[in-house]
Amino acid sequence: MRAAPAEDPAFRDLKLLLLRDEHRDLAGLQAELARLDRRVGSEDRFCRAVADSLVVALKVVEIENHRALTEVIAPLVVAGIRREIAESRDLMVETLYPIAGRMVAAAVAAAFRQLTDEINGILIRWPRRMWLRLKALLTGQSYAALVLAELAQGRLERLILIDRSTGAVLATTDRDGQPEADPDGQLHLIGGLVTAIVEFAGQALSDVNGELRSLDFGGRTVLLRVSPLLIVAGLTEAGRGAGRLAGVVDAEFLPFLDAVLHGDETRDETRDAANGGADHATPLAALHRAIAARLAPPPRRVRPVAVAGGLVALALAAWTTGAVLSARQRAAEATALAAIEDAPDLRDSPLQLAFDREAGVIRATGVLPTREAAAALRDRLAASFPAWPVAARIAVASDGAPGREAVATLDRRTDAVEGSVNEARARLGTLETRTGAVEATLPTLAPKEAVARLEARTDTPLQRLEDAVKRTAIFFGPDATYRDPAAAERDLATLAAALAAVEGARLRIVGYADGTGTVRANLEAARLRADRITADLERRGIPRARLVVVNSRPPFPITDERVTGNRRVVFELAYSAE
């Protein structure tokens, strides 16, 4: 066999020089193929490599694009949970049935325990307790009702908006109602779990047409409101204002759905999924703020009743305090005064000490054996009660003459009082006698009917007309103008009414001038004033035939006023044949 010809070293060097890059690439490809063969060369190595890659890929996409991952994974999670619930319904019922009673009992006990602790906390805070008791006293409400009403102040911690079809979380808010991203990375799990539970409850309660409205997760309560497309979950503290909060959520849920629907209709179709989620955050934040606003207590107003009640209570407290202090002071003063009165040197003497609080003095009355004892009593009272002056009427037993004179004075005063009493009795007897005489003459007096007829006879329309004619005079200013129009109108109305009430009566109208001008001018002025009166009476319904106008009479002054005091028109009853 022929041996291969030896390769020329120069040719080998030339080949290495020309194909150096290709040799390097082939060596790299061989190493890469060897590495891939070691990792995925067999079925087991390929499965293990894919599993490791999936773990790393999920971690990366969870950090960089969480929403996209949620939208992809959530339907699978929700479908899996639904399938497990649907396929294992009997198993779930068998598992939950034995512990359902204990769960309910534990929840009720925990709620009552929390309520009791909160009530005890409020009762321990005594300023708040005193205010609640005063408020109950002023408003008439029960103290227990006010305490329970104060406890029923729910607070919304978070709102979560979930897509019902996929279980994806579309938006969420924080405690202050501001849009918030996923704070702990667990919202997608909460969304899937809540969606699955809602669907299971809907299927389980389909025969009674019911739906799940709340969930209790130990220390929190999740309020659920469901529409065909969306689920709104509200997190709040369990057992604290949940009932009131549920009513507020119900009232604001439909306006929120309208806002979301309006936003979906006006949303640009070219927006991607991330921007769409931001569109749901605004109405959800508005819903949170609306609920918080309705849960906020109304601003306190200063009620007049409360202010008046407080002032009355303050005045009553001041009066009570003053009365108690005054009573204590009076008791102490009375005790000190009794101690002085029961002193050994004064115990056997007829002595009486008392406070005259209206006069502001201490009155000391009685008899003491010597003047020195009386002076010592005054000094003792002045030392014990420096603010109280002493009014003493003390007799000294050693002074017999003054005592007898005092007794004689008392006797004289007693006799004078007895004389006054006897005189009063005599006058009383005289009055009784006169009263009997008057009572005896009463039956002989005219009866009431006669008195009434007499009064009716004197108070006739004709008598009233005569009185009006005598009392009425109309005074004028310049020409035919009334000096006092209001008084003239009032007097003419009275005169017209009295004249109309007397059938057939006629009235004579007489004008007077003041006499300052010529006779002719005065007559014309008086005539004009009488005609003015006649026209005004006709305007009030008096026929012209019942009025007699007399030409002016000579001036008859009734006052020293020369301007308008004598310009007048007077009235007289005319004769029937006049």
Coordinates of C-alpha atoms in Angstrom, one line a residue:
M1 CA 0.0 0.0 0.0
R2 CA 1.3 3.3 -1.0
A3 CA 1.9 5.8 1.8
A4 CA 0.3 9.2 1.6
P5 CA 2.5 11.9 0.3
A6 CA 4.0 14.2 2.9
E7 CA 2.3 17.6 3.2
D8 CA 4.4 20.5 2.3
P9 CA 5.0 22.6 5.4
A10 CA 4.8 25.7 3.4
F11 CA 1.4 24.7 2.1
R12 CA 0.2 23.9 5.6
D13 CA 1.2 27.2 6.9
L14 CA -0.5 28.9 4.0
K15 CA -3.7 27.0 4.6
L16 CA -3.6 27.9 8.3
L17 CA -3.0 31.5 7.5
L18 CA -5.9 31.7 5.0
L19 CA -8.5 29.6 7.0
R20 CA -7.7 30.8 10.5
D21 CA -11.1 32.5 11.1
E22 CA -13.0 29.5 9.7
H23 CA -11.1 27.1 12.0
R24 CA -11.8 29.3 15.0
D25 CA -15.6 29.5 14.1
L26 CA -15.7 25.7 13.7
A27 CA -14.1 25.2 17.1
G28 CA -16.6 27.5 18.7
L29 CA -19.5 25.8 17.0
Q30 CA -18.2 22.4 18.2
A31 CA -18.0 23.7 21.8
E32 CA -21.5 25.3 21.6
L33 CA -22.9 22.0 20.2
A34 CA -21.2 20.1 23.0
R35 CA -22.7 22.5 25.6
L36 CA -26.2 22.2 24.1
D37 CA -25.9 18.4 24.0
R38 CA -24.9 18.3 27.6
R39 CA -28.1 20.5 28.5
V40 CA -30.8 19.2 26.1
G41 CA -29.2 16.3 24.4
S42 CA -31.7 13.9 26.0
E43 CA -35.4 14.1 27.0
D44 CA -34.6 14.3 30.7
R45 CA -32.0 17.0 30.2
F46 CA -34.3 19.0 27.9
C47 CA -37.2 18.9 30.5
R48 CA -34.9 20.0 33.3
A49 CA -33.5 22.9 31.2
V50 CA -37.0 24.1 30.2
A51 CA -38.2 24.0 33.8
D52 CA -35.2 26.1 34.9
S53 CA -35.7 28.6 32.1
L54 CA -39.4 29.0 32.9
V55 CA -38.6 29.8 36.5
V56 CA -36.1 32.5 35.5
A57 CA -38.4 33.9 32.8
L58 CA -41.3 34.2 35.1
K59 CA -39.2 36.0 37.7
V60 CA -38.0 38.5 35.0
V61 CA -41.4 39.1 33.5
E62 CA -42.9 39.5 37.0
I63 CA -40.5 42.4 37.6
E64 CA -40.5 44.0 34.1
N65 CA -44.1 43.4 32.9
H66 CA -46.3 42.3 35.7
R67 CA -49.6 43.3 34.1
A68 CA -49.0 41.4 30.9
L69 CA -48.0 38.3 32.9
T70 CA -51.2 38.7 35.1
E71 CA -53.4 38.9 32.0
V72 CA -51.8 35.8 30.6
I73 CA -51.7 33.7 33.8
A74 CA -54.9 34.8 35.5
P75 CA -57.3 33.1 33.1
L76 CA -55.4 29.8 33.6
V77 CA -55.5 30.2 37.4
V78 CA -59.2 31.1 37.5
A79 CA -60.1 28.3 35.1
G80 CA -58.1 25.8 37.2
I81 CA -59.8 27.0 40.4
R82 CA -63.2 26.9 38.8
R83 CA -62.5 23.4 37.5
E84 CA -61.4 22.2 40.9
I85 CA -64.4 23.7 42.6
A86 CA -66.8 22.3 40.1
E87 CA -65.2 18.8 40.1
S88 CA -64.7 18.7 43.9
R89 CA -68.0 20.4 45.1
D90 CA -69.1 17.4 47.2
L91 CA -65.6 17.2 48.7
M92 CA -65.7 21.0 49.6
V93 CA -69.2 20.6 51.1
E94 CA -68.1 17.6 53.2
T95 CA -65.0 19.5 54.3
L96 CA -66.8 22.8 55.2
Y97 CA -70.0 21.3 56.7
P98 CA -68.5 20.0 60.0
I99 CA -66.7 23.3 60.7
A100 CA -69.3 25.8 59.4
G101 CA -71.0 26.0 62.8
R102 CA -67.8 26.6 64.6
M103 CA -66.7 29.2 62.0
V104 CA -70.0 31.1 62.4
A105 CA -69.8 30.9 66.2
A106 CA -66.2 32.0 66.3
A107 CA -67.0 34.9 63.9
V108 CA -69.9 36.0 66.1
A109 CA -67.9 35.7 69.3
A110 CA -65.0 37.6 67.8
A111 CA -67.3 40.4 66.6
F112 CA -69.0 40.7 70.1
R113 CA -65.6 40.5 71.8
Q114 CA -64.3 43.3 69.6
L115 CA -67.5 45.4 70.2
T116 CA -67.2 44.9 73.9
D117 CA -63.6 45.9 73.9
E118 CA -64.3 49.1 72.0
I119 CA -67.3 49.9 74.2
N120 CA -65.1 49.4 77.3
G121 CA -62.4 51.6 75.7
I122 CA -64.9 54.4 75.2
L123 CA -66.3 54.1 78.7
I124 CA -62.8 54.3 80.1
R125 CA -62.2 57.6 78.4
W126 CA -64.1 59.6 81.0
P127 CA -64.2 63.0 79.2
R128 CA -65.8 61.4 76.2
R129 CA -68.1 59.5 78.5
M130 CA -69.2 62.6 80.3
W131 CA -69.8 64.3 76.9
L132 CA -72.0 61.4 75.7
R133 CA -74.0 61.4 78.9
L134 CA -74.6 65.1 78.6
K135 CA -75.5 64.7 75.0
A136 CA -77.9 62.0 75.9
L137 CA -79.5 64.2 78.6
L138 CA -79.9 67.2 76.2
T139 CA -81.1 65.3 73.2
G140 CA -83.3 62.7 75.0
Q141 CA -81.5 59.8 73.3
S142 CA -80.3 56.6 75.0
Y143 CA -76.7 56.6 76.2
A144 CA -76.2 53.1 74.8
A145 CA -77.5 54.2 71.4
L146 CA -75.0 57.1 71.3
V147 CA -72.1 54.7 72.2
L148 CA -73.1 52.2 69.5
A149 CA -73.5 55.0 67.0
E150 CA -70.0 56.2 67.7
L151 CA -68.7 52.7 67.2
A152 CA -70.4 52.4 63.8
Q153 CA -67.9 54.5 62.0
G154 CA -66.5 52.2 59.3
R155 CA -63.3 53.0 57.3
L156 CA -62.5 51.8 53.8
E157 CA -58.9 50.6 53.6
R158 CA -58.7 49.6 49.9
L159 CA -60.8 49.2 46.8
I160 CA -59.9 46.6 44.1
L161 CA -61.4 46.5 40.7
I162 CA -61.4 43.0 39.1
D163 CA -62.2 41.8 35.6
R164 CA -64.9 39.1 36.2
S165 CA -64.1 37.2 33.1
T166 CA -60.3 36.8 33.6
G167 CA -59.8 37.6 37.3
A168 CA -57.2 40.3 36.4
V169 CA -56.9 43.3 38.7
L170 CA -57.7 46.4 36.7
A171 CA -57.1 49.0 39.3
T172 CA -56.7 49.5 43.1
T173 CA -56.6 52.4 45.6
D174 CA -54.9 53.0 48.9
R175 CA -56.4 54.0 52.2
D176 CA -56.5 57.7 51.1
G177 CA -58.4 56.9 47.9
Q178 CA -55.3 57.4 45.6
P179 CA -54.6 55.0 42.7
E180 CA -52.0 52.5 43.8
A181 CA -50.0 49.8 42.1
D182 CA -49.6 46.3 43.4
P183 CA -47.9 47.0 46.8
D184 CA -47.0 43.4 47.7
G185 CA -47.3 41.5 44.4
Q186 CA -50.3 39.5 45.6
L187 CA -53.2 41.3 44.0
H188 CA -53.4 38.9 41.0
L189 CA -53.8 36.0 43.4
I190 CA -56.5 37.9 45.4
G191 CA -58.2 38.7 42.1
G192 CA -58.2 35.1 40.9
L193 CA -59.4 33.8 44.3
V194 CA -62.2 36.4 44.6
T195 CA -63.4 35.7 41.1
A196 CA -63.4 32.0 41.7
I197 CA -65.3 32.3 45.0
V198 CA -67.8 34.7 43.4
E199 CA -68.4 32.2 40.5
F200 CA -68.8 29.3 42.8
A201 CA -71.2 31.2 45.0
G202 CA -73.2 32.2 42.0
Q203 CA -73.4 28.6 40.8
A204 CA -74.2 27.3 44.3
L205 CA -76.9 30.0 44.9
S206 CA -78.4 29.9 41.4
D207 CA -81.6 28.3 42.6
V208 CA -82.3 31.1 45.0
N209 CA -81.1 33.9 42.7
G210 CA -78.5 35.1 45.2
E211 CA -75.0 36.4 45.1
L212 CA -72.0 36.7 47.5
R213 CA -71.8 40.2 49.1
S214 CA -69.1 39.9 51.7
L215 CA -66.2 37.7 52.9
D216 CA -64.6 37.6 56.4
F217 CA -60.9 37.1 56.4
G218 CA -60.2 37.0 60.1
G219 CA -59.4 40.6 60.9
R220 CA -60.9 42.1 57.8
T221 CA -64.2 42.1 55.9
V222 CA -64.2 42.2 52.1
L223 CA -67.4 43.8 50.7
L224 CA -68.2 42.5 47.2
R225 CA -70.4 44.2 44.5
V226 CA -70.7 42.3 41.2
S227 CA -71.7 43.3 37.7
P228 CA -71.7 41.1 34.6
L229 CA -68.2 42.4 33.7
L230 CA -66.6 43.8 36.9
I231 CA -66.2 42.9 40.5
V232 CA -65.5 45.7 43.1
A233 CA -63.9 44.4 46.4
G234 CA -63.7 46.8 49.3
L235 CA -61.4 45.9 52.3
T236 CA -62.5 47.2 55.8
E237 CA -62.0 46.2 59.4
A238 CA -64.3 43.3 60.3
G239 CA -67.2 44.1 62.6
R240 CA -66.7 47.9 62.7
G241 CA -69.2 49.8 60.7
A242 CA -69.5 47.1 58.1
G243 CA -73.3 47.5 57.9
R244 CA -73.2 51.2 57.3
L245 CA -70.3 50.9 54.9
A246 CA -72.2 48.3 52.9
G247 CA -75.2 50.7 52.5
V248 CA -72.9 53.4 51.3
V249 CA -71.1 51.1 48.8
D250 CA -74.6 50.1 47.4
A251 CA -75.5 53.7 46.9
E252 CA -72.3 54.6 45.1
F253 CA -71.9 51.3 43.0
L254 CA -74.3 52.1 40.2
P255 CA -72.9 55.6 39.5
F256 CA -69.4 54.0 39.4
L257 CA -70.6 51.5 36.8
D258 CA -72.0 54.4 34.7
A259 CA -68.7 56.2 34.9
V260 CA -66.7 53.1 33.9
L261 CA -69.1 52.4 31.0
H262 CA -68.8 56.0 29.8
G263 CA -65.0 55.8 30.0
D264 CA -65.0 52.5 28.0
E265 CA -67.2 54.1 25.3
T266 CA -64.9 57.2 25.0
R267 CA -61.6 55.3 25.3
D268 CA -59.4 55.3 22.2
E269 CA -59.3 51.8 20.6
T270 CA -55.5 52.2 19.9
R271 CA -54.6 52.2 23.6
D272 CA -52.8 49.2 24.9
A273 CA -53.8 47.1 28.0
A274 CA -51.6 49.0 30.4
N275 CA -53.1 52.4 29.5
G276 CA -56.6 50.8 29.7
G277 CA -55.9 49.9 33.3
A278 CA -55.0 53.4 34.1
D279 CA -58.4 54.5 32.7
H280 CA -60.1 52.4 35.4
A281 CA -58.1 53.9 38.2
T282 CA -59.7 57.3 37.9
P283 CA -63.4 56.2 38.5
L284 CA -62.2 53.8 41.1
A285 CA -60.4 56.5 43.0
A286 CA -63.5 58.7 42.6
L287 CA -65.7 55.9 44.1
H288 CA -63.3 55.6 47.1
R289 CA -63.4 59.3 47.8
A290 CA -67.2 59.4 47.4
I291 CA -67.6 56.5 49.9
A292 CA -65.1 58.2 52.3
A293 CA -67.0 61.5 52.0
R294 CA -70.3 59.8 52.9
L295 CA -68.8 58.0 55.8
A296 CA -67.2 61.1 57.2
P297 CA -69.2 62.5 60.2
P298 CA -71.1 65.7 59.4
P299 CA -69.5 69.0 60.7
R300 CA -70.6 69.7 64.2
R301 CA -72.8 72.6 64.5
V302 CA -73.3 74.6 67.7
R303 CA -76.9 74.0 68.5
P304 CA -78.8 76.7 70.5
V305 CA -80.4 73.9 72.6
A306 CA -77.0 72.5 73.5
V307 CA -75.6 76.0 74.2
A308 CA -78.6 76.8 76.4
G309 CA -78.4 73.4 78.1
G310 CA -74.7 74.0 78.8
L311 CA -75.3 77.4 80.2
V312 CA -78.2 76.1 82.3
A313 CA -76.0 73.2 83.5
L314 CA -73.2 75.7 84.3
A315 CA -75.5 78.0 86.2
L316 CA -77.0 75.0 88.1
A317 CA -73.5 73.8 89.0
A318 CA -72.5 77.2 90.2
W319 CA -75.7 77.6 92.2
T320 CA -75.3 74.1 93.7
T321 CA -71.6 74.8 94.6
G322 CA -72.6 78.1 96.2
A323 CA -75.4 76.5 98.1
V324 CA -73.2 73.7 99.4
L325 CA -70.5 76.1 100.5
S326 CA -73.0 78.4 102.0
A327 CA -74.7 75.5 103.9
R328 CA -71.3 74.4 105.2
Q329 CA -70.4 77.9 106.3
R330 CA -73.8 78.3 108.0
A331 CA -73.4 75.0 109.8
A332 CA -69.9 75.9 111.0
E333 CA -71.1 79.3 112.2
A334 CA -74.2 77.8 113.9
T335 CA -71.9 75.3 115.7
A336 CA -69.6 78.0 116.9
L337 CA -72.5 80.1 118.1
A338 CA -74.0 77.2 119.9
A339 CA -70.6 76.5 121.6
I340 CA -70.5 80.1 122.9
E341 CA -74.1 79.8 124.1
D342 CA -73.4 76.6 125.9
A343 CA -70.3 77.9 127.7
P344 CA -70.1 77.1 131.4
D345 CA -70.4 80.7 132.5
L346 CA -73.5 81.3 130.2
R347 CA -75.2 77.9 130.4
D348 CA -77.5 78.8 133.4
S349 CA -78.5 82.3 132.0
P350 CA -81.6 82.8 129.9
L351 CA -79.6 83.8 126.8
Q352 CA -80.4 83.4 123.1
L353 CA -77.9 83.9 120.3
A354 CA -79.1 83.8 116.6
F355 CA -77.9 85.0 113.1
D356 CA -80.2 87.5 111.5
R357 CA -78.9 87.0 107.9
E358 CA -81.4 89.5 106.3
A359 CA -80.0 92.3 108.5
G360 CA -76.5 90.8 108.6
V361 CA -76.0 90.9 112.4
I362 CA -75.9 88.5 115.3
R363 CA -78.7 89.1 117.7
A364 CA -78.1 88.5 121.4
T365 CA -81.1 88.6 123.7
G366 CA -81.5 87.5 127.3
V367 CA -80.5 88.2 130.9
L368 CA -77.0 88.0 132.3
P369 CA -75.9 88.3 136.0
T370 CA -73.4 91.1 135.6
R371 CA -72.4 93.8 133.2
E372 CA -68.9 92.2 133.0
A373 CA -70.5 89.0 131.7
A374 CA -72.4 91.0 129.0
A375 CA -69.1 92.8 128.0
A376 CA -67.3 89.4 127.9
L377 CA -70.1 88.0 125.7
R378 CA -69.7 90.9 123.2
D379 CA -65.9 90.4 123.1
R380 CA -66.3 86.7 122.6
L381 CA -68.7 87.2 119.7
A382 CA -66.5 89.8 118.1
A383 CA -63.5 87.6 118.3
S384 CA -65.3 84.5 116.9
F385 CA -67.2 86.4 114.1
P386 CA -65.3 89.5 113.2
A387 CA -67.4 90.0 110.0
W388 CA -70.7 90.0 111.9
P389 CA -71.7 93.0 114.0
V390 CA -73.5 92.3 117.3
A391 CA -76.9 93.7 118.1
A392 CA -77.3 93.0 121.8
R393 CA -80.4 93.4 123.9
I394 CA -79.2 92.0 127.2
A395 CA -80.6 92.8 130.6
V396 CA -78.4 92.6 133.7
A397 CA -79.9 90.9 136.7
S398 CA -78.0 93.1 139.3
D399 CA -79.8 96.2 137.9
G400 CA -83.3 95.8 139.5
A401 CA -84.6 99.2 138.6
P402 CA -83.9 99.0 134.9
G403 CA -85.5 95.5 134.9
R404 CA -88.6 96.8 136.6
E405 CA -88.7 99.7 134.3
A406 CA -88.5 97.4 131.3
V407 CA -91.3 95.2 132.7
A408 CA -93.4 98.3 133.2
T409 CA -92.7 99.4 129.7
L410 CA -93.8 96.0 128.4
D411 CA -97.0 96.3 130.4
R412 CA -97.8 99.7 129.0
R413 CA -97.1 98.5 125.5
T414 CA -99.4 95.5 126.1
D415 CA -102.2 97.7 127.4
A416 CA -101.8 100.0 124.4
V417 CA -102.0 97.0 122.1
E418 CA -105.1 95.7 123.9
G419 CA -106.7 99.2 123.5
S420 CA -106.0 99.2 119.8
V421 CA -107.5 95.8 119.5
N422 CA -110.7 96.8 121.3
E423 CA -111.0 99.9 119.1
A424 CA -110.6 97.8 116.0
R425 CA -113.3 95.5 117.2
A426 CA -115.7 98.4 117.8
R427 CA -115.0 99.7 114.3
L428 CA -115.6 96.3 112.9
G429 CA -119.0 96.1 114.6
T430 CA -120.0 99.4 113.1
L431 CA -118.9 98.3 109.6
E432 CA -121.0 95.1 110.1
T433 CA -124.0 97.1 111.1
R434 CA -123.7 99.4 108.0
T435 CA -123.2 96.4 105.8
G436 CA -126.4 94.8 107.1
A437 CA -128.3 98.1 106.4
V438 CA -127.0 98.2 102.9
E439 CA -127.9 94.6 102.3
A440 CA -131.4 95.3 103.6
T441 CA -131.9 98.2 101.2
L442 CA -130.7 96.3 98.1
P443 CA -134.1 94.6 97.4
T444 CA -135.8 98.0 97.3
L445 CA -133.5 99.4 94.6
A446 CA -134.6 99.4 90.9
P447 CA -134.1 96.1 89.2
K448 CA -131.5 95.6 86.5
E449 CA -134.1 95.7 83.7
A450 CA -135.2 99.2 84.7
V451 CA -131.6 100.3 84.8
A452 CA -131.0 98.9 81.4
R453 CA -134.1 100.6 80.0
L454 CA -132.9 103.9 81.5
E455 CA -129.5 103.5 80.0
A456 CA -131.1 102.6 76.6
R457 CA -133.2 105.7 76.9
T458 CA -130.3 107.9 77.4
D459 CA -128.1 106.2 74.8
T460 CA -130.3 106.7 71.7
P461 CA -129.2 107.5 68.2
L462 CA -130.7 111.0 68.6
Q463 CA -128.7 111.5 71.8
R464 CA -125.5 110.4 70.0
L465 CA -126.3 112.8 67.2
E466 CA -126.8 115.7 69.6
D467 CA -123.5 114.8 71.4
A468 CA -121.7 114.7 68.0
V469 CA -123.2 118.1 66.9
K470 CA -122.2 119.7 70.2
R471 CA -118.6 118.3 70.2
T472 CA -117.8 118.8 66.5
A473 CA -116.3 121.8 64.8
I474 CA -114.2 121.8 61.6
F475 CA -111.3 124.3 61.6
F476 CA -109.8 125.6 58.3
G477 CA -106.6 127.1 57.1
P478 CA -106.3 129.5 54.2
D479 CA -109.5 129.6 52.0
A480 CA -111.4 126.3 52.2
T481 CA -108.6 123.9 53.2
Y482 CA -108.7 121.9 56.4
R483 CA -106.2 122.8 59.0
D484 CA -106.0 119.1 60.1
P485 CA -107.3 117.0 57.2
A486 CA -107.1 113.7 59.2
A487 CA -109.0 115.1 62.2
A488 CA -111.6 116.7 59.9
E489 CA -112.2 113.5 57.9
R490 CA -112.6 111.5 61.2
D491 CA -115.0 114.1 62.7
L492 CA -117.1 114.2 59.4
A493 CA -117.3 110.4 59.3
T494 CA -118.6 110.3 62.9
L495 CA -121.1 113.1 62.2
A496 CA -122.3 111.5 59.0
A497 CA -122.8 108.1 60.8
A498 CA -124.8 109.7 63.6
L499 CA -126.9 111.7 61.2
A500 CA -127.7 108.7 59.1
A501 CA -128.8 106.7 62.1
V502 CA -131.6 109.3 63.0
E503 CA -134.3 109.2 60.4
G504 CA -135.7 112.6 59.4
A505 CA -133.0 114.6 61.3
R506 CA -131.6 117.6 59.5
L507 CA -128.3 119.4 60.1
R508 CA -127.6 123.1 60.0
I509 CA -124.1 124.1 58.8
V510 CA -122.9 127.5 60.0
G511 CA -119.6 129.0 58.9
Y512 CA -117.5 131.5 60.9
A513 CA -114.7 133.8 59.7
D514 CA -111.9 135.2 61.8
G515 CA -112.9 138.9 61.1
T516 CA -109.5 140.0 59.8
G517 CA -110.8 141.0 56.4
T518 CA -113.8 142.9 55.0
V519 CA -117.3 141.8 55.8
R520 CA -117.9 140.7 52.3
A521 CA -114.7 138.7 52.1
N522 CA -115.4 137.0 55.4
L523 CA -118.9 136.1 54.3
E524 CA -117.6 134.6 51.1
A525 CA -114.9 132.6 52.9
A526 CA -117.4 131.3 55.4
R527 CA -119.8 130.3 52.6
L528 CA -117.0 128.4 50.8
R529 CA -116.1 126.5 53.9
A530 CA -119.8 125.6 54.6
D531 CA -120.1 124.4 51.0
R532 CA -117.0 122.3 51.4
I533 CA -118.5 120.6 54.4
T534 CA -121.8 120.1 52.6
A535 CA -120.0 118.4 49.7
D536 CA -118.0 116.1 52.0
L537 CA -121.2 115.0 53.8
E538 CA -123.0 114.3 50.6
R539 CA -120.0 112.2 49.5
R540 CA -120.6 110.2 52.7
G541 CA -124.2 109.4 51.7
I542 CA -126.1 112.3 53.4
P543 CA -128.8 113.7 51.1
R544 CA -128.6 117.3 50.2
A545 CA -132.2 117.8 51.5
R546 CA -131.1 117.0 55.0
L547 CA -128.4 119.7 55.1
V548 CA -129.2 123.4 55.7
V549 CA -126.4 125.8 54.9
V550 CA -126.6 129.1 56.7
N551 CA -124.9 132.3 55.6
S552 CA -122.0 133.3 57.7
R553 CA -122.7 134.8 61.0
P554 CA -120.8 137.7 62.4
P555 CA -117.3 136.7 63.8
F556 CA -117.5 135.0 67.1
P557 CA -114.0 134.5 68.3
I558 CA -113.2 131.6 70.6
T559 CA -109.5 132.0 70.8
D560 CA -106.9 134.8 70.6
E561 CA -105.2 133.1 67.6
R562 CA -106.0 135.4 64.7
V563 CA -104.8 133.2 61.9
T564 CA -106.8 129.9 61.9
G565 CA -108.2 129.5 65.4
N566 CA -111.5 131.2 64.5
R567 CA -112.0 129.9 60.9
R568 CA -114.4 127.2 61.6
V569 CA -117.7 125.5 60.6
V570 CA -120.0 124.4 63.4
F571 CA -123.2 122.3 63.3
E572 CA -126.7 122.6 64.8
L573 CA -129.8 120.5 64.6
A574 CA -132.2 122.2 62.2
Y575 CA -135.9 122.5 63.0
S576 CA -138.3 120.1 61.3
A577 CA -140.1 123.0 59.6
E578 CA -137.0 124.9 58.7

